[in-house]
mmCIF file of C-alpha atoms in Angstrom:
data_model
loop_
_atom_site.group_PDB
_atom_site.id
_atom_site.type_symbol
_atom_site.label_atom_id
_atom_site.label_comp_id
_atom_site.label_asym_id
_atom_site.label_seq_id
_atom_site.Cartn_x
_atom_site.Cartn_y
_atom_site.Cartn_z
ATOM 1 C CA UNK A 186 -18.665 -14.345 5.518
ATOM 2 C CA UNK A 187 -18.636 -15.313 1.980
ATOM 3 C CA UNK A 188 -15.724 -13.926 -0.786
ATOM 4 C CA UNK A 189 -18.525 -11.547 -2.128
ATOM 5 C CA UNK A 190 -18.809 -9.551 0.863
ATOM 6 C CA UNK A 191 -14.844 -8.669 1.679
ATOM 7 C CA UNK A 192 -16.128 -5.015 1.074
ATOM 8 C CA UNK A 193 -17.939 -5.482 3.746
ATOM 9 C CA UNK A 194 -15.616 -6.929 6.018
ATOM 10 C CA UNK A 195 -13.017 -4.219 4.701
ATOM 11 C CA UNK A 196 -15.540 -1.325 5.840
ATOM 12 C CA UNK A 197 -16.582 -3.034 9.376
ATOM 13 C CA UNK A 198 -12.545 -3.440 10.030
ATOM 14 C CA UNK A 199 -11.135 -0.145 8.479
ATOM 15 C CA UNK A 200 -14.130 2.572 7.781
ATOM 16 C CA UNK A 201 -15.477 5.160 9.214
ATOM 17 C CA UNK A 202 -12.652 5.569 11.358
ATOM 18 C CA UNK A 203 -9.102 7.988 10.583
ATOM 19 C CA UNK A 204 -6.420 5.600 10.559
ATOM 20 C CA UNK A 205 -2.542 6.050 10.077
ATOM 21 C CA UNK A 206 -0.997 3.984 7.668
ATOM 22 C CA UNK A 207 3.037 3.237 6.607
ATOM 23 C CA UNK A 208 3.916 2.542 3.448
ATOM 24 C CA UNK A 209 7.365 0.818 2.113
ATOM 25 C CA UNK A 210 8.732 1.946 -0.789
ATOM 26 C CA UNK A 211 11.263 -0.624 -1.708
ATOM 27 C CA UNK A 212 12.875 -0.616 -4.754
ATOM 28 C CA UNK A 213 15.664 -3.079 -6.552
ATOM 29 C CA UNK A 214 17.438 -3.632 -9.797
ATOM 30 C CA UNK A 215 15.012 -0.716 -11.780
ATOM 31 C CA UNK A 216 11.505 -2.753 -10.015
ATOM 32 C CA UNK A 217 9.285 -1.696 -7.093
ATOM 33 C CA UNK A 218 7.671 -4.143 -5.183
ATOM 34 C CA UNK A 219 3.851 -4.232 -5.256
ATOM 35 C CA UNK A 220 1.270 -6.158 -3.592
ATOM 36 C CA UNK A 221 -2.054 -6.792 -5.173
ATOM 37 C CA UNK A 222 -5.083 -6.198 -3.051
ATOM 38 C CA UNK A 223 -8.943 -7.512 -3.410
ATOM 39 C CA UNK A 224 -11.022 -4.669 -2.416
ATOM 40 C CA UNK A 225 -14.386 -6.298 -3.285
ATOM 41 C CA UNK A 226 -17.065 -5.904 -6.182
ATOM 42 C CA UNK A 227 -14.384 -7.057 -8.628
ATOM 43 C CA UNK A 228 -12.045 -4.079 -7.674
ATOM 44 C CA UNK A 229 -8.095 -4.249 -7.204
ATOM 45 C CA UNK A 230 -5.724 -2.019 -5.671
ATOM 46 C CA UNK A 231 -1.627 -2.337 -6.711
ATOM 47 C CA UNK A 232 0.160 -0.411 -4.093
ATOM 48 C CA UNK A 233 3.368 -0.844 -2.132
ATOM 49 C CA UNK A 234 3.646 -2.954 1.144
ATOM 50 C CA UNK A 235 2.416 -1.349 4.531
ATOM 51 C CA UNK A 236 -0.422 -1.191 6.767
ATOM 52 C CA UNK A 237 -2.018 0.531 10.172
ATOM 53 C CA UNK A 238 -0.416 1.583 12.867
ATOM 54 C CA UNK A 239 -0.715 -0.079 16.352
ATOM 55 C CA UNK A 240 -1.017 1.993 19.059
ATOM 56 C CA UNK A 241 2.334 2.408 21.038
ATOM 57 C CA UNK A 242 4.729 1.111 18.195
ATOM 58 C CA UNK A 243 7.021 3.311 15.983
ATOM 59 C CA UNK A 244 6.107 4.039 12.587
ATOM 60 C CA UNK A 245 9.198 2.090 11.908
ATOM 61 C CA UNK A 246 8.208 -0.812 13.961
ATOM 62 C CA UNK A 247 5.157 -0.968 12.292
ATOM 63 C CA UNK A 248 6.648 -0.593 8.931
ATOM 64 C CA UNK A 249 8.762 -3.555 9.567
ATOM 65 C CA UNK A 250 6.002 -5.729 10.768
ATOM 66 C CA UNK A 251 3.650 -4.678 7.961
ATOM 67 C CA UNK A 252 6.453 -5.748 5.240
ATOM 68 C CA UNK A 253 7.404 -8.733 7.115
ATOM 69 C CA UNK A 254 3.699 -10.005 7.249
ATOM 70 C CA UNK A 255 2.734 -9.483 3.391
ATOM 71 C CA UNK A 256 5.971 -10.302 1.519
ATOM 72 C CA UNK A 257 8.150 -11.970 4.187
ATOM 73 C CA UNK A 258 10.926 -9.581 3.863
ATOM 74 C CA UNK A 259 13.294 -7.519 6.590
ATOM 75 C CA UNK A 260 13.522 -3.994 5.924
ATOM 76 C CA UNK A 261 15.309 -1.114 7.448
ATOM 77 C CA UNK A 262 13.745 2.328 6.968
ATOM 78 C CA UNK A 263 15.995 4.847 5.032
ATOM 79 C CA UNK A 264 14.020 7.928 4.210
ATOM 80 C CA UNK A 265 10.569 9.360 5.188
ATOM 81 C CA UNK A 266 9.094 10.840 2.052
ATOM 82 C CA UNK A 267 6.079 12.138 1.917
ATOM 83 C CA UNK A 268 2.215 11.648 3.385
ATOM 84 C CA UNK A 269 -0.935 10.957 1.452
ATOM 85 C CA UNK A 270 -4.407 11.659 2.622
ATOM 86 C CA UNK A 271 -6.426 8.973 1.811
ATOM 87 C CA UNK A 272 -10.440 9.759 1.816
ATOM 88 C CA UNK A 273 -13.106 7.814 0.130
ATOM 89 C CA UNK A 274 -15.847 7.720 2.799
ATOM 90 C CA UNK A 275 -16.022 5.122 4.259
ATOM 91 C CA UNK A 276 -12.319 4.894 4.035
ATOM 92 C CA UNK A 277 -9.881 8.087 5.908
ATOM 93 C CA UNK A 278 -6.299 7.370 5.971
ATOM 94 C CA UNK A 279 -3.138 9.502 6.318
ATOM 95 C CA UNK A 280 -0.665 7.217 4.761
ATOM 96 C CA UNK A 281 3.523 8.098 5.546
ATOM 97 C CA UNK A 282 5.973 6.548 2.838
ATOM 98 C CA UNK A 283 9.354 5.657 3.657
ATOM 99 C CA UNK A 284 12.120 4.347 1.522
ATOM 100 C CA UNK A 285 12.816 1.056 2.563
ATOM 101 C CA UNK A 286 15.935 -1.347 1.948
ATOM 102 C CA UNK A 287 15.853 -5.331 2.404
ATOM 103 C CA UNK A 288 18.025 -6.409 5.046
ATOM 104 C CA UNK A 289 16.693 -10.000 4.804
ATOM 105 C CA UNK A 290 14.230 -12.447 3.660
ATOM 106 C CA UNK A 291 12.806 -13.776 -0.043
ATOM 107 C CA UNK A 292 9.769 -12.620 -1.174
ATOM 108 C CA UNK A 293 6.600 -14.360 -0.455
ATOM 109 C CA UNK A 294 2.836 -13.460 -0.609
ATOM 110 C CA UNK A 295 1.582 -12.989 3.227
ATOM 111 C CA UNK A 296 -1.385 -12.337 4.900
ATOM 112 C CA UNK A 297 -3.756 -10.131 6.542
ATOM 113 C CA UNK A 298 -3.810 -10.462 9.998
ATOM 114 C CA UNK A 299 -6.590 -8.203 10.867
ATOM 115 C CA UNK A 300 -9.129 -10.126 8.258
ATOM 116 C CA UNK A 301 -10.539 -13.741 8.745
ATOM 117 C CA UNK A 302 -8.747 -16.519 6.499
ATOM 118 C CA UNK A 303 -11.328 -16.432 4.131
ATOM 119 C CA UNK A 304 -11.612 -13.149 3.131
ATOM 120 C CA UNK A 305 -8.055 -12.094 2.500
ATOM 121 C CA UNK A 306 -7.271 -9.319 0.358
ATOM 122 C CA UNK A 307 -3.383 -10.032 -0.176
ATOM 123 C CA UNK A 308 -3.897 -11.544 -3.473
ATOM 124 C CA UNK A 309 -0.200 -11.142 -5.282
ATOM 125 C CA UNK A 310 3.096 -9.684 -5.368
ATOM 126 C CA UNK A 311 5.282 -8.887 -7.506
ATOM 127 C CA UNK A 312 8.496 -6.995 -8.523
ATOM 128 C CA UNK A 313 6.951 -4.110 -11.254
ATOM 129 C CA UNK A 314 9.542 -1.885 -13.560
ATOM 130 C CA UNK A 315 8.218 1.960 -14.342
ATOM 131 C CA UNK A 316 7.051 0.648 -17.952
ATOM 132 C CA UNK A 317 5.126 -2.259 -16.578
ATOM 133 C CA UNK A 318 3.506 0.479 -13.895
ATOM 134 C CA UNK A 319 2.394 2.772 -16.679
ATOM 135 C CA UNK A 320 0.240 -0.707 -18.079
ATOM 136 C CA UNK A 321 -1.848 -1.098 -14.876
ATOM 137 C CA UNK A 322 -4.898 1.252 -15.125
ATOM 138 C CA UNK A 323 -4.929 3.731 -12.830
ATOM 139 C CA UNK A 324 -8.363 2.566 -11.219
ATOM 140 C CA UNK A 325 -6.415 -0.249 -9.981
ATOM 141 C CA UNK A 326 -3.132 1.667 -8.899
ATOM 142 C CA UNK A 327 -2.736 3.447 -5.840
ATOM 143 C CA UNK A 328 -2.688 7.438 -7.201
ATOM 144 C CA UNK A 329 0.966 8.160 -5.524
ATOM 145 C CA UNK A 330 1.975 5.523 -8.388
ATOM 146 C CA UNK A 331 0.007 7.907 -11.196
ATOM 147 C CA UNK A 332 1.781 9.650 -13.940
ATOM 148 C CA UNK A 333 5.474 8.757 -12.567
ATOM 149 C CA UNK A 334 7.673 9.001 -15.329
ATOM 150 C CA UNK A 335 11.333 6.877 -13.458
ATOM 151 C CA UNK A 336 11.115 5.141 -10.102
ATOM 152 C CA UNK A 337 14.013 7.103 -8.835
ATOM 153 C CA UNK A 338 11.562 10.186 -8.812
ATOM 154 C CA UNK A 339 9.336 8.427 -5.950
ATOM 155 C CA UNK A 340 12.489 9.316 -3.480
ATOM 156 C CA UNK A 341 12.339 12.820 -4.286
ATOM 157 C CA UNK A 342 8.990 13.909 -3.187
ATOM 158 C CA UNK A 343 8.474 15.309 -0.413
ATOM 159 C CA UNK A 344 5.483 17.271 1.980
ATOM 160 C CA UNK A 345 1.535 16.092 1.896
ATOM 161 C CA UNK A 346 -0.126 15.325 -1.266
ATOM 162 C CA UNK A 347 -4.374 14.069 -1.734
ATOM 163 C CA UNK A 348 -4.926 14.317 -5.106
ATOM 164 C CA UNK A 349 -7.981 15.967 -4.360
ATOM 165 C CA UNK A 350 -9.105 11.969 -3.375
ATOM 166 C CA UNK A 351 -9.913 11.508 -6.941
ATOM 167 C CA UNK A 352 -9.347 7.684 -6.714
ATOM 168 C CA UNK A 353 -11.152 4.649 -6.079
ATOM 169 C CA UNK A 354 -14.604 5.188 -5.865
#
């Protein structure tokens, strides 16, 4: 399947389907890491480590596995914040975020296991402060990350938020 289509590929593999994602919030020295994500048709996504859940694992297991497979770090879960419904048909997520804290590792860009070598959508990562956030337009941010005004905020929210799915279309 060529580059072009990893739209494609990303609806075959995650659409039309609910799915349950974690999320890792992991913050250090004032900067939250972010992962940049190819969505296809020229689109990008910034948003914080994490992925789908595997049936019969944890939401911390998966967490762990999730962060260890796109940036190469250890984590240990410290908080659960809050959930996020995700819906942009063909997408339908409810997405948990947790506070996380390294226990291990150095941060590298990983991969996708669940999408062929070619059409990875793990493009970057990097280490963002809350001015440098407030610079990425918010077509290309996930919403959570809208409008924050201090990173230390993020570990104060709690309960279900949507947004009223007014993101990525």
């Amino acid at each position: 399947m060529p580059k072009h289509d990893i739209s494609k590929e990303i609806e075959s593999k995650f659409g039309h389907q609910l799915r349950m994602r974690v999320n890792g919030i992991l913050i250090e020295q004032d900067q939250l890491l972010l992962v940049k994500h190819r969505m296809g048709n020229g689109r990008i996504l910034w948003s914080v480590p994490g992925g789908g859940m595997n049936f019969g694992s944890s939401a911390a297991e998966n967490l762990k596995r999730e962060f260890l497979e796109e940036t190469g770090l250890e984590v240990k879960i410290e908080q659960y914040l809050f959930v996020h419904e995700y819906l942009s048909t063909p997408l339908h997520a409810m997405e948990h975020f947790f506070l996380v804290k390294r226990t291990s590792g150095n941060v590298t860009l990983g991969k996708d296991p669940e999408l062929s070598d070619e059409n990875q959508i793990l493009e970057d990562i990097a280490w963002v402060s809350i001015d440098q956030l407030k610079f990425i337009p918010k077509e290309s941010l996930h919403q959570v990350f809208w409008g924050i005004n201090s990173l230390s905020e993020l570990a104060l929210w709690k309960g279900y938020f949507n947004f009223e799915n007014n993101s990525i279309k």
